[in-house]
Amino acid sequence: MRSGIAEMIKHALLQGPSQFNRIQHWDKDDFCQTEAIKEAFLFKKSIVMQDEHDQQIRQTLNLGHTIGHAIESASLLSTQALLHGEAVMLGLIYELMLSHLMFDLPLQNIEQLLWMKQRIFPGLHRIFTFDELIPFIKQDKKNNTNIQMSLLKQVGLGVWQQAVTDTQVQTAINMTEQLLIKTY
Ligand SMILES: [Zn+2]
């Protein structure tokens, strides 16, 4: 259930401000309504149908997943492995910070996401360092030599195949850490 909710939050970020604002104060039960699940399904379907071969717009659905997968893998080395959705929830926060650094995505959007994390994933108090994550980020199947990621230019405007440097990733991870510490 929590894995599904993380993907639904990702969808809302890609759909636009009205959808993102609409789900802002939803609790777990709101996300689990049949209507809400159906909408999320239809949104994903519309993206997949535009790009069956996963070459372009469908890659926006990877938002939160490059760092999210790295977090998921790094957590397997710790005493408490995370669920996919927990890792993606954190991955979205880290990747929105990177989007802030690269495209001036408003910090307010990251704060909104943090509140959602607090409400829907209340026990999820984990921090991952650049050194823990970078080997997995580089191992991600979408990355050959350069790090390429799907990011968010603004809520409702996902971009894909964005080249990012190690330094940019490191800065985003450090800034996110500062923000997360305040809420733990
Ligand atoms: Zn996922």
XYZ file of C-alpha atoms and ligand atoms in Angstrom:
185
model
C 0.000 0.000 0.000
C 2.756 2.439 0.957
C 4.675 1.597 -2.216
C 1.589 2.438 -4.246
C 1.084 5.747 -2.439
C 4.650 6.862 -3.215
C 3.995 6.229 -6.914
C 0.717 8.178 -6.692
C 2.531 11.146 -5.155
C 5.049 10.917 -8.011
C 2.173 10.948 -10.510
C 0.672 14.067 -8.923
C 4.034 15.861 -9.190
C 4.085 15.029 -12.902
C 0.407 15.852 -13.454
C 0.494 19.449 -12.284
C -0.212 21.920 -9.484
C -3.958 21.290 -9.266
C -3.495 17.550 -8.731
C -0.509 18.037 -6.411
C -2.416 20.579 -4.300
C -5.456 18.322 -4.267
C -3.594 15.393 -2.690
C -1.561 17.643 -0.380
C -3.592 16.834 2.732
C -4.700 13.339 1.851
C -4.151 10.598 4.361
C -3.555 6.915 3.598
C -7.267 6.172 3.274
C -7.767 8.910 0.685
C -5.018 7.419 -1.477
C -6.612 3.980 -1.168
C -10.014 5.021 -2.536
C -10.900 3.111 -5.691
C -11.436 6.376 -7.607
C -7.963 7.662 -6.688
C -6.299 4.378 -7.686
C -8.203 4.375 -10.949
C -7.057 7.926 -11.740
C -3.436 6.990 -11.021
C -3.763 3.944 -13.236
C -5.254 5.985 -16.087
C -2.516 8.609 -15.799
C 0.194 5.961 -16.010
C -1.584 4.278 -18.904
C -1.787 7.564 -20.842
C 1.959 8.113 -20.451
C 2.875 4.537 -21.346
C 0.673 4.620 -24.438
C 2.393 7.758 -25.700
C 5.767 6.058 -25.487
C 5.537 2.290 -25.634
C 9.276 1.811 -26.029
C 10.258 3.919 -23.044
C 12.437 6.279 -25.063
C 10.992 9.659 -24.118
C 8.090 10.926 -22.000
C 7.611 7.603 -20.231
C 10.994 8.154 -18.637
C 9.422 10.928 -16.560
C 7.901 8.061 -14.557
C 11.425 7.354 -13.308
C 11.216 10.503 -11.179
C 12.446 9.679 -7.672
C 13.722 6.304 -8.803
C 17.411 6.827 -9.611
C 18.158 7.928 -6.060
C 15.204 5.844 -4.810
C 16.689 2.624 -6.187
C 20.072 3.578 -4.730
C 18.416 4.102 -1.324
C 16.590 0.786 -1.656
C 19.862 -1.020 -2.427
C 21.860 0.816 0.257
C 19.166 -0.035 2.820
C 19.696 -3.746 2.117
C 23.197 -3.341 3.545
C 21.767 -1.873 6.747
C 19.923 -3.628 9.556
C 16.584 -2.357 8.285
C 15.759 -2.768 4.613
C 13.273 -0.277 3.187
C 10.241 -1.035 1.059
C 10.356 0.155 -2.543
C 7.787 2.871 -1.782
C 9.655 4.121 1.280
C 12.831 4.381 -0.804
C 10.925 6.173 -3.591
C 9.356 8.629 -1.116
C 12.865 9.577 0.048
C 14.157 9.456 -3.543
C 11.526 12.003 -4.582
C 12.682 14.394 -1.854
C 16.349 14.074 -2.874
C 15.546 14.398 -6.579
C 13.307 17.425 -6.068
C 16.234 19.051 -4.259
C 18.398 18.286 -7.286
C 15.638 19.780 -9.461
C 15.750 22.874 -7.247
C 19.502 23.187 -7.809
C 19.268 22.641 -11.544
C 15.996 24.293 -12.523
C 15.043 26.493 -9.577
C 12.141 24.266 -8.629
C 10.668 26.135 -5.622
C 11.838 24.899 -2.200
C 8.196 25.133 -1.184
C 7.479 22.013 -3.267
C 10.124 20.093 -1.317
C 8.605 21.252 1.961
C 5.176 20.095 0.777
C 6.666 16.690 0.014
C 8.312 16.546 3.435
C 4.959 17.133 5.125
C 3.437 14.335 3.098
C 6.264 12.029 4.106
C 5.724 12.898 7.783
C 2.040 12.136 7.538
C 2.032 9.014 5.388
C 5.400 7.506 6.363
C 5.639 8.663 9.997
C 8.344 6.222 11.101
C 10.561 6.749 8.084
C 13.516 8.563 9.618
C 16.444 7.619 7.478
C 19.324 9.596 6.036
C 21.695 8.325 3.381
C 25.038 9.922 2.559
C 26.517 10.627 -0.843
C 29.201 7.963 -0.263
C 26.567 5.329 0.516
C 24.454 6.155 -2.520
C 26.807 7.093 -5.345
C 28.001 3.542 -6.179
C 24.370 2.477 -6.623
C 23.402 5.618 -8.544
C 26.157 4.851 -11.043
C 25.056 1.233 -11.221
C 21.467 2.182 -12.078
C 20.424 0.513 -15.293
C 19.606 3.856 -16.887
C 23.126 5.152 -16.334
C 26.090 4.157 -18.396
C 29.012 6.414 -17.654
C 27.312 9.736 -17.072
C 24.583 10.117 -14.525
C 21.323 10.799 -16.350
C 18.146 11.378 -14.460
C 14.482 12.208 -14.826
C 13.822 15.413 -12.898
C 11.141 18.052 -12.430
C 11.398 21.518 -14.002
C 8.216 22.541 -12.261
C 5.240 20.676 -10.850
C 3.579 19.259 -13.961
C 6.700 19.447 -16.101
C 8.877 16.362 -15.906
C 12.092 16.155 -17.926
C 14.214 13.132 -18.741
C 17.786 12.215 -19.720
C 19.162 15.138 -17.753
C 22.916 14.885 -17.316
C 23.965 15.629 -13.761
C 27.437 15.748 -12.255
C 28.639 13.971 -9.121
C 29.048 17.388 -7.512
C 25.438 18.360 -8.197
C 24.233 15.048 -6.759
C 26.465 15.505 -3.732
C 25.218 19.039 -3.099
C 21.593 17.924 -3.393
C 22.156 15.015 -0.996
C 23.846 17.281 1.559
C 21.116 19.926 1.342
C 18.406 17.280 1.695
C 20.189 15.860 4.738
C 20.051 19.271 6.431
C 16.343 19.522 5.719
C 15.560 15.950 6.836
C 17.499 16.317 10.104
C 15.221 19.205 11.106
C 12.135 17.006 10.772
C 13.505 13.896 12.554
Zn 8.558 2.497 -8.368
